[in-house]
């Protein structure tokens, strides 16, 4: 019971939640939506890592590949530094 109270009293920041919430399909869908709003590019999940690298310099490890389940969040990096899913969305929106 003491453990539940300790966990229940902890609050995560939005950035921490972004790092754990959702999973591969949700994250990828958000990226697809933004790309599709900005361009007429249509692609599948298999194409996403190459597209992000070519167009934004972002390395993406799609969790669960090739199963694309709702497991762990995807992992992204830019210039060798890990970035969050929200940062990926912001980069795509800004270009």
mmCIF file of C-alpha atoms in Angstrom:
data_model
loop_
_atom_site.group_PDB
_atom_site.id
_atom_site.type_symbol
_atom_site.label_atom_id
_atom_site.label_comp_id
_atom_site.label_asym_id
_atom_site.label_seq_id
_atom_site.Cartn_x
_atom_site.Cartn_y
_atom_site.Cartn_z
ATOM 1 C CA UNK A 1 0.000 0.000 0.000
ATOM 2 C CA UNK A 2 2.835 2.397 0.789
ATOM 3 C CA UNK A 3 4.183 1.887 -2.740
ATOM 4 C CA UNK A 4 0.830 2.901 -4.272
ATOM 5 C CA UNK A 5 0.759 6.098 -2.250
ATOM 6 C CA UNK A 6 4.278 6.990 -3.315
ATOM 7 C CA UNK A 7 3.522 6.449 -7.014
ATOM 8 C CA UNK A 8 0.126 8.138 -6.831
ATOM 9 C CA UNK A 9 1.741 11.283 -5.418
ATOM 10 C CA UNK A 10 4.261 11.620 -8.234
ATOM 11 C CA UNK A 11 3.468 13.847 -11.196
ATOM 12 C CA UNK A 12 5.235 13.592 -14.542
ATOM 13 C CA UNK A 13 5.940 16.593 -16.721
ATOM 14 C CA UNK A 14 4.435 16.824 -20.226
ATOM 15 C CA UNK A 15 7.844 16.003 -21.700
ATOM 16 C CA UNK A 16 8.181 12.897 -19.525
ATOM 17 C CA UNK A 17 4.681 11.815 -20.499
ATOM 18 C CA UNK A 18 5.520 12.353 -24.164
ATOM 19 C CA UNK A 19 8.386 9.937 -23.713
ATOM 20 C CA UNK A 20 6.166 7.150 -22.410
ATOM 21 C CA UNK A 21 2.663 7.742 -23.755
ATOM 22 C CA UNK A 22 1.336 5.996 -26.822
ATOM 23 C CA UNK A 23 3.399 3.837 -29.068
ATOM 24 C CA UNK A 24 4.537 3.198 -32.579
ATOM 25 C CA UNK A 25 1.227 3.431 -34.397
ATOM 26 C CA UNK A 26 -0.012 6.566 -32.604
ATOM 27 C CA UNK A 27 3.288 8.393 -32.990
ATOM 28 C CA UNK A 28 3.684 7.439 -36.628
ATOM 29 C CA UNK A 29 0.098 8.465 -37.387
ATOM 30 C CA UNK A 30 0.728 11.924 -35.891
ATOM 31 C CA UNK A 31 3.811 12.336 -38.070
ATOM 32 C CA UNK A 32 1.931 11.162 -41.170
ATOM 33 C CA UNK A 33 -0.880 13.644 -40.518
ATOM 34 C CA UNK A 34 1.494 16.601 -40.338
ATOM 35 C CA UNK A 35 3.475 15.523 -43.411
ATOM 36 C CA UNK A 36 0.250 14.994 -45.360
ATOM 37 C CA UNK A 37 -1.016 18.456 -44.361
ATOM 38 C CA UNK A 38 2.181 20.027 -45.697
ATOM 39 C CA UNK A 39 2.719 17.859 -48.786
ATOM 40 C CA UNK A 40 0.993 15.326 -50.997
ATOM 41 C CA UNK A 41 3.431 12.605 -49.964
ATOM 42 C CA UNK A 42 1.806 9.258 -49.238
ATOM 43 C CA UNK A 43 3.863 6.557 -47.579
ATOM 44 C CA UNK A 44 3.693 3.545 -45.328
ATOM 45 C CA UNK A 45 5.260 2.887 -41.942
ATOM 46 C CA UNK A 46 8.174 1.156 -43.653
ATOM 47 C CA UNK A 47 9.015 4.416 -45.466
ATOM 48 C CA UNK A 48 8.869 6.718 -42.450
ATOM 49 C CA UNK A 49 12.464 6.344 -41.150
ATOM 50 C CA UNK A 50 13.944 7.001 -44.615
ATOM 51 C CA UNK A 51 11.620 9.966 -45.207
ATOM 52 C CA UNK A 52 12.486 11.575 -41.857
ATOM 53 C CA UNK A 53 16.214 11.107 -42.474
ATOM 54 C CA UNK A 54 16.139 12.416 -46.043
ATOM 55 C CA UNK A 55 13.896 15.419 -45.428
ATOM 56 C CA UNK A 56 14.658 16.439 -41.840
ATOM 57 C CA UNK A 57 17.936 14.738 -40.861
ATOM 58 C CA UNK A 58 16.085 12.788 -38.161
ATOM 59 C CA UNK A 59 17.081 9.200 -37.423
ATOM 60 C CA UNK A 60 14.033 7.188 -36.354
ATOM 61 C CA UNK A 61 13.877 3.757 -34.770
ATOM 62 C CA UNK A 62 10.317 2.594 -35.170
ATOM 63 C CA UNK A 63 9.592 0.399 -32.148
ATOM 64 C CA UNK A 64 8.163 -3.000 -32.918
ATOM 65 C CA UNK A 65 9.335 -2.929 -36.538
ATOM 66 C CA UNK A 66 8.097 -4.784 -38.511
ATOM 67 C CA UNK A 67 5.105 -5.624 -36.255
ATOM 68 C CA UNK A 68 4.182 -1.967 -35.513
ATOM 69 C CA UNK A 69 2.394 -2.728 -32.294
ATOM 70 C CA UNK A 70 1.446 -0.234 -29.616
ATOM 71 C CA UNK A 71 4.569 -1.031 -27.617
ATOM 72 C CA UNK A 72 7.238 1.399 -26.606
ATOM 73 C CA UNK A 73 7.521 4.875 -28.097
ATOM 74 C CA UNK A 74 9.664 5.339 -31.174
ATOM 75 C CA UNK A 75 13.215 6.598 -30.657
ATOM 76 C CA UNK A 76 14.375 9.660 -32.565
ATOM 77 C CA UNK A 77 17.712 11.443 -32.807
ATOM 78 C CA UNK A 78 19.036 14.488 -34.601
ATOM 79 C CA UNK A 79 22.765 15.000 -35.050
ATOM 80 C CA UNK A 80 23.409 12.127 -32.647
ATOM 81 C CA UNK A 81 21.287 13.637 -29.848
ATOM 82 C CA UNK A 82 18.078 11.905 -28.783
ATOM 83 C CA UNK A 83 14.972 14.042 -29.257
ATOM 84 C CA UNK A 84 11.366 13.558 -28.205
ATOM 85 C CA UNK A 85 8.382 12.749 -30.361
ATOM 86 C CA UNK A 86 7.083 16.286 -29.758
ATOM 87 C CA UNK A 87 10.364 17.747 -30.998
ATOM 88 C CA UNK A 88 10.032 15.674 -34.185
ATOM 89 C CA UNK A 89 6.526 17.077 -34.701
ATOM 90 C CA UNK A 90 7.798 20.623 -34.091
ATOM 91 C CA UNK A 91 10.643 20.184 -36.598
ATOM 92 C CA UNK A 92 8.269 18.903 -39.285
ATOM 93 C CA UNK A 93 5.787 21.726 -38.617
ATOM 94 C CA UNK A 94 8.503 24.385 -38.821
ATOM 95 C CA UNK A 95 9.852 23.379 -42.251
#
